[in-house]
PDB file of C-alpha atoms in Angstrom:
ATOM      1  CA  UNK A   1     119.177 134.096  51.659  1.00  0.00           C
ATOM      2  CA  UNK A   2     117.953 130.569  51.150  1.00  0.00           C
ATOM      3  CA  UNK A   3     115.311 131.102  53.855  1.00  0.00           C
ATOM      4  CA  UNK A   4     113.920 134.027  51.817  1.00  0.00           C
ATOM      5  CA  UNK A   5     114.780 136.463  54.643  1.00  0.00           C
ATOM      6  CA  UNK A   6     116.721 139.664  54.493  1.00  0.00           C
ATOM      7  CA  UNK A   7     120.258 139.284  55.814  1.00  0.00           C
ATOM      8  CA  UNK A   8     121.257 141.377  58.826  1.00  0.00           C
ATOM      9  CA  UNK A   9     123.521 144.206  57.727  1.00  0.00           C
ATOM     10  CA  UNK A  10     125.016 144.813  61.124  1.00  0.00           C
ATOM     11  CA  UNK A  11     124.224 145.268  64.753  1.00  0.00           C
ATOM     12  CA  UNK A  12     125.296 147.758  67.371  1.00  0.00           C
ATOM     13  CA  UNK A  13     124.662 147.556  71.106  1.00  0.00           C
ATOM     14  CA  UNK A  14     124.637 150.952  72.812  1.00  0.00           C
ATOM     15  CA  UNK A  15     125.159 151.602  76.507  1.00  0.00           C
ATOM     16  CA  UNK A  16     122.785 153.933  78.354  1.00  0.00           C
ATOM     17  CA  UNK A  17     125.091 156.937  78.110  1.00  0.00           C
ATOM     18  CA  UNK A  18     125.451 156.541  74.354  1.00  0.00           C
ATOM     19  CA  UNK A  19     121.692 156.113  73.935  1.00  0.00           C
ATOM     20  CA  UNK A  20     121.109 159.341  75.859  1.00  0.00           C
ATOM     21  CA  UNK A  21     123.650 161.226  73.771  1.00  0.00           C
ATOM     22  CA  UNK A  22     122.169 159.912  70.517  1.00  0.00           C
ATOM     23  CA  UNK A  23     118.653 160.855  71.624  1.00  0.00           C
ATOM     24  CA  UNK A  24     119.653 164.356  72.673  1.00  0.00           C
ATOM     25  CA  UNK A  25     121.834 165.054  69.665  1.00  0.00           C
ATOM     26  CA  UNK A  26     119.002 164.097  67.313  1.00  0.00           C
ATOM     27  CA  UNK A  27     116.341 165.907  69.368  1.00  0.00           C
ATOM     28  CA  UNK A  28     118.385 169.091  69.394  1.00  0.00           C
ATOM     29  CA  UNK A  29     117.927 169.276  65.629  1.00  0.00           C
ATOM     30  CA  UNK A  30     114.121 169.301  65.976  1.00  0.00           C
ATOM     31  CA  UNK A  31     111.746 172.117  66.857  1.00  0.00           C
ATOM     32  CA  UNK A  32     111.116 170.472  70.250  1.00  0.00           C
ATOM     33  CA  UNK A  33     114.796 170.593  71.216  1.00  0.00           C
ATOM     34  CA  UNK A  34     116.151 169.211  74.481  1.00  0.00           C
ATOM     35  CA  UNK A  35     115.723 170.132  78.153  1.00  0.00           C
ATOM     36  CA  UNK A  36     118.084 172.877  79.283  1.00  0.00           C
ATOM     37  CA  UNK A  37     119.408 170.395  81.860  1.00  0.00           C
ATOM     38  CA  UNK A  38     121.040 168.475  79.008  1.00  0.00           C
ATOM     39  CA  UNK A  39     123.837 171.070  79.129  1.00  0.00           C
ATOM     40  CA  UNK A  40     126.217 171.977  81.933  1.00  0.00           C
ATOM     41  CA  UNK A  41     126.474 175.494  80.526  1.00  0.00           C
ATOM     42  CA  UNK A  42     125.245 177.409  77.525  1.00  0.00           C
ATOM     43  CA  UNK A  43     127.671 180.307  77.946  1.00  0.00           C
ATOM     44  CA  UNK A  44     129.980 179.446  75.040  1.00  0.00           C
ATOM     45  CA  UNK A  45     127.141 178.586  72.663  1.00  0.00           C
ATOM     46  CA  UNK A  46     124.482 181.107  73.661  1.00  0.00           C
ATOM     47  CA  UNK A  47     124.649 182.705  70.206  1.00  0.00           C
ATOM     48  CA  UNK A  48     123.889 179.332  68.591  1.00  0.00           C
ATOM     49  CA  UNK A  49     120.833 178.325  70.625  1.00  0.00           C
ATOM     50  CA  UNK A  50     117.497 179.603  71.850  1.00  0.00           C
ATOM     51  CA  UNK A  51     116.029 178.750  75.245  1.00  0.00           C
ATOM     52  CA  UNK A  52     112.278 178.806  75.708  1.00  0.00           C
ATOM     53  CA  UNK A  53     110.124 177.165  78.362  1.00  0.00           C
ATOM     54  CA  UNK A  54     113.092 175.196  79.679  1.00  0.00           C
ATOM     55  CA  UNK A  55     114.042 173.730  76.299  1.00  0.00           C
ATOM     56  CA  UNK A  56     117.026 174.416  74.071  1.00  0.00           C
ATOM     57  CA  UNK A  57     116.712 174.559  70.295  1.00  0.00           C
ATOM     58  CA  UNK A  58     119.143 175.575  67.620  1.00  0.00           C
ATOM     59  CA  UNK A  59     119.030 179.219  66.593  1.00  0.00           C
ATOM     60  CA  UNK A  60     119.172 179.882  62.851  1.00  0.00           C
ATOM     61  CA  UNK A  61     122.862 180.706  63.295  1.00  0.00           C
ATOM     62  CA  UNK A  62     123.372 177.394  65.086  1.00  0.00           C
ATOM     63  CA  UNK A  63     121.893 175.141  62.440  1.00  0.00           C
ATOM     64  CA  UNK A  64     125.040 175.229  60.343  1.00  0.00           C
ATOM     65  CA  UNK A  65     127.149 174.683  63.472  1.00  0.00           C
ATOM     66  CA  UNK A  66     124.949 172.071  65.148  1.00  0.00           C
ATOM     67  CA  UNK A  67     127.911 169.784  65.805  1.00  0.00           C
ATOM     68  CA  UNK A  68     129.540 172.531  67.896  1.00  0.00           C
ATOM     69  CA  UNK A  69     126.424 172.589  70.072  1.00  0.00           C
ATOM     70  CA  UNK A  70     126.078 168.813  70.238  1.00  0.00           C
ATOM     71  CA  UNK A  71     129.583 168.259  71.616  1.00  0.00           C
ATOM     72  CA  UNK A  72     128.566 170.360  74.617  1.00  0.00           C
ATOM     73  CA  UNK A  73     125.741 168.038  75.646  1.00  0.00           C
ATOM     74  CA  UNK A  74     126.349 166.588  79.111  1.00  0.00           C
ATOM     75  CA  UNK A  75     126.131 163.023  77.873  1.00  0.00           C
ATOM     76  CA  UNK A  76     128.913 163.569  75.342  1.00  0.00           C
ATOM     77  CA  UNK A  77     131.567 163.862  78.051  1.00  0.00           C
TER      78      UNK A  77
END
């Protein structure tokens, strides 16, 4: 504070797997979505997602249940 700088509020170091999961879980919520390869299977969540041109996006029904889709990303296991 005396140096007229903003104090650091915190710091987090993420491993590669966590970075990938964070990227995919945020991207899934966008209109661009994530590559279909980000999932082992879409069988259980097929009613919550749409697949187009090799990319998975949330269906309208899936937007309220996005966390249910996100936990099925490969990088979350």
